[in-house]
Each structure stands twice: as structure tokens, then as C-alpha cells.
C-alpha angles and dihedrals in degrees: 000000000000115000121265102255132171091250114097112280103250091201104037094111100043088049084048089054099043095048086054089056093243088139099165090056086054098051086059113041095047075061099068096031117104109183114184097206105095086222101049087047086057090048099045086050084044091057098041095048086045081049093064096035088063083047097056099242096132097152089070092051085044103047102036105047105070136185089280091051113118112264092251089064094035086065084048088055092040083059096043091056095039088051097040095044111051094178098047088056094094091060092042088047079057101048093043090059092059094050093043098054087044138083089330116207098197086183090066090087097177090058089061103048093049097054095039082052091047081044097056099043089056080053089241095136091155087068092037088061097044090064099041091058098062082068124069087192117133082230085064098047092048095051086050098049086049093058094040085058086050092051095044093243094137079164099076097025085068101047089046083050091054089040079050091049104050086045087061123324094198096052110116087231083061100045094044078048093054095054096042084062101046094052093060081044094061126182121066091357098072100072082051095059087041088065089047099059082039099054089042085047092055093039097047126006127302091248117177088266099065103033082059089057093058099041078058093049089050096040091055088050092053088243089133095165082058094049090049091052096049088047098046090057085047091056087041094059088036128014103182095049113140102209090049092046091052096045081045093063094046091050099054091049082052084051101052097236131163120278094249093071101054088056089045085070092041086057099050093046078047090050100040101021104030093161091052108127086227086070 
């Protein structure tokens, strides 16, 4: 990642968008950029390659970063062919053991997000920490509060979250982190999380990821119209997404619907996802 400097930052906005998982803007926008900073230039190219690959569009990573490329892009492209060939994961996941108890450069940020990500799909989470904790990013401490959360270790959630917000409590990565965590903690805190993605919404656009965040926050309140509503503009911006099609599914057992439409949405992961472990 670039240093923090007093000069703008360039990228703030195209990080902001890709946090938020608005990937297309992104796309686009890291198009017409044209930072001068070699840095920024290889981290604008990290996050639009990491955008497509979000997108599924794992043919243009693949075919686009080359041997010569620099290694932040080569672990784009790592996670591009370990995403698009599920039958090839076991021999990346190889290969990815070798480079990561290697030589380690802990500065090459994008490396380590995209092995603690391979890491944690394989359900290896032991590994997927153990890299995270050579960075003190905000990026890294996201990505292991988020698999704390997964691991239902609220513990050290918490205690990431705290180490986030005295890093910077107004970063999107900290607030997103802030609601994440509110939602597993339930209760009161829901409604807390629910004015995070809404004020994210408002401040920035109402993508799939946050509209999913607040479908959770309404499912777990037992509001499933609104859940409904904030679902069906997710599908709207994104029909094949995974997260929506799931929560989907939940919600229309909660609703009582007929069978068929549960299987509707099965269909569609099946169609879309076929190597989600839901399927």
C-alpha cells in the first residue's frame, strides 16, 4: 500500500468504492485515473484487477497480468486462477504454501489479502491469521475480524475492532467493521449497524453489499418486509450475487413461501456459483 502523506489521496475514493463492494465503479474510474506516484499507479491497477476479479471476470485478470507483471498483480492473478479453476485449487493452494513460507514481503499487501482469502475459502483460517498478522493495515485487520466473526470468536473480534479504531475510527474499513460486528452481536446493536450501511448508503451508493448488511440487520429483528425491500434492490443492482441469493433463501423460509421459491434461488447460486459450499 502507498504511505499515508499530506498530499491528497489520489485513491481515497476508488478504495472507498471498492470497500463498499461497488466493483464496476471502480473498473471505470481506475480507467480514467492517472496517478503519478509509481505506487499509487500499482495500487490503482491492484484494486481494478481485484475489481474483476469480484466481478468474475476472471479471463481479463488472467489474460492481462503477465510473468513481468509486478508481484502485487501476480497474487491478483493467483486469486483469479484459483477462483476461475476449481479443479486446479488444490495445486495453487500448493504453490501458494511454498511462496508464502518463503522470503515473505509483508509490505506487498495485496499478497497477503489474497492468500489469507485463498486460505479462508479452503477453510484454513489458521493459515489465513497467520498472515494477517504480519500487517498492522487496516485492509489486514478487516479481513481478520471478518474471519473471527466467521469463527465465532467475538472475543477477538472485539479486541481487532478496538486495534481498527484507534488506527482510524472514521476509515470505511472501520466503520464496515463496526457494523459487521454489531450484527453477530445482536440485540440493541443491530439497529446500530443498520445506521452504518445507511449512512454509507446515503454518503456513498446503496451497492448489493450494503443493502445485504441491512437485510441481515432486519432479518435478525424479525422486520421481514424490510428485508424483502432491501434484498429485492440488491437483486436489482446484481442479480447473481451470492450473499443476496442466500439471504434470499432465509428470508423466504421466514416468510412462509412456497417451496418453489426457495429453489428458485438454489437454482440461480447453482447457476451462477456452482462451487459455493451452499450447493
Amino acid at each position: 500500500m502507498a504511505p499515508q502523506t499530506s498530499e491528497p489521496d489520489e485513491l481515497f475514493d476508488l478504495r472507498n468504492a471498492f470497500y463498499i463492494g461497488n466493483f464496476q465503479q471502480c473498473i471505470n474510474e481506475a480507467q480514467k485515473l492517472k496517478p503519478t506516484n509509481p505506487d499509487l499507479k500499482l495500487e490503482k491497477d491492484a484494486i481494478m484487477f481485484r475489481s474483476y476479479v469480484a466481478h468474475r471476470k476472471y479471463g481479463v485478470v488472467i489474460g492481462e497480468i503477465h510473468g513481468a507483471s509486478p508481484p502485487e498483480l501476480l497474487a491478483v492473478k493467483t486469486l483469479a486462477e484459483y477462483m476461475a479453476n476449481p479443479d486446479r485449487r488444490d495445486s495453487i493452494v500448493r504453490n501458494l504454501d511454498q511462496k508464502m513460507s518463503g522470503n515473505l514481503d509483508i509490505s506487498n499487501v495485496t499478497l497477503l489479502i489474497v492468500a489469507a482469502t485463498v486460505y479462508s475459502h479452503e477453510q484454513n483460517y489458521e493459515a489465513a491469521l497467520r498472515i494477517l498478522h504480519q500487517s498492522d493495515t487496516l485492509a489486514c485487520a478487516a479481513l481478520t475480524l471478518q474471519i473471527y466473526l466467521k469463527i465465532d470468536r467475538l472475543d477477538l473480534a472485539k479486541k481487532e475492532l478496538k486495534k481498527m479504531q484507534d488506527i482510524d475510527d472514521d476509515a470505511m474499513l472501520t466503520q464496515l467493521g463496526t457494523a459487521w460486528f454489531n450484527i453477530a452481536v445482536g440485540g440493541e446493536k443491530l439497529q446500530e449497524a443498520y445506521y452504518i450501511f445507511q449512512e454509507l448508503c446515503d454518503k456513498h451508493a446503496s451497492t448489493p453489499l450494503l443493502l445485504n448488511g441491512q437485510a441481515a440487520c432486519f432479518i435478525a429483528q424479525g422486520k421481514y418486509e424490510e428485508a424483502e425491500s432491501a434484498l429485492q434492490e440488491a437483486l436489482e443492482k446484481d442479480s447473481n450475487n451470492a450473499d443476496t441469493l442466500i439471504n434470499m433463501i432465509s428470508l423466504s423460509q421466514h416468510l412462509g413461501k412456497p417451496p418453489e421459491v426457495t429453489n428458485r434461488y438454489l437454482s440461480q447460486i447453482r447457476d451462477s456459483h456452482p462451487n459455493h459450499p451452499l450447493i
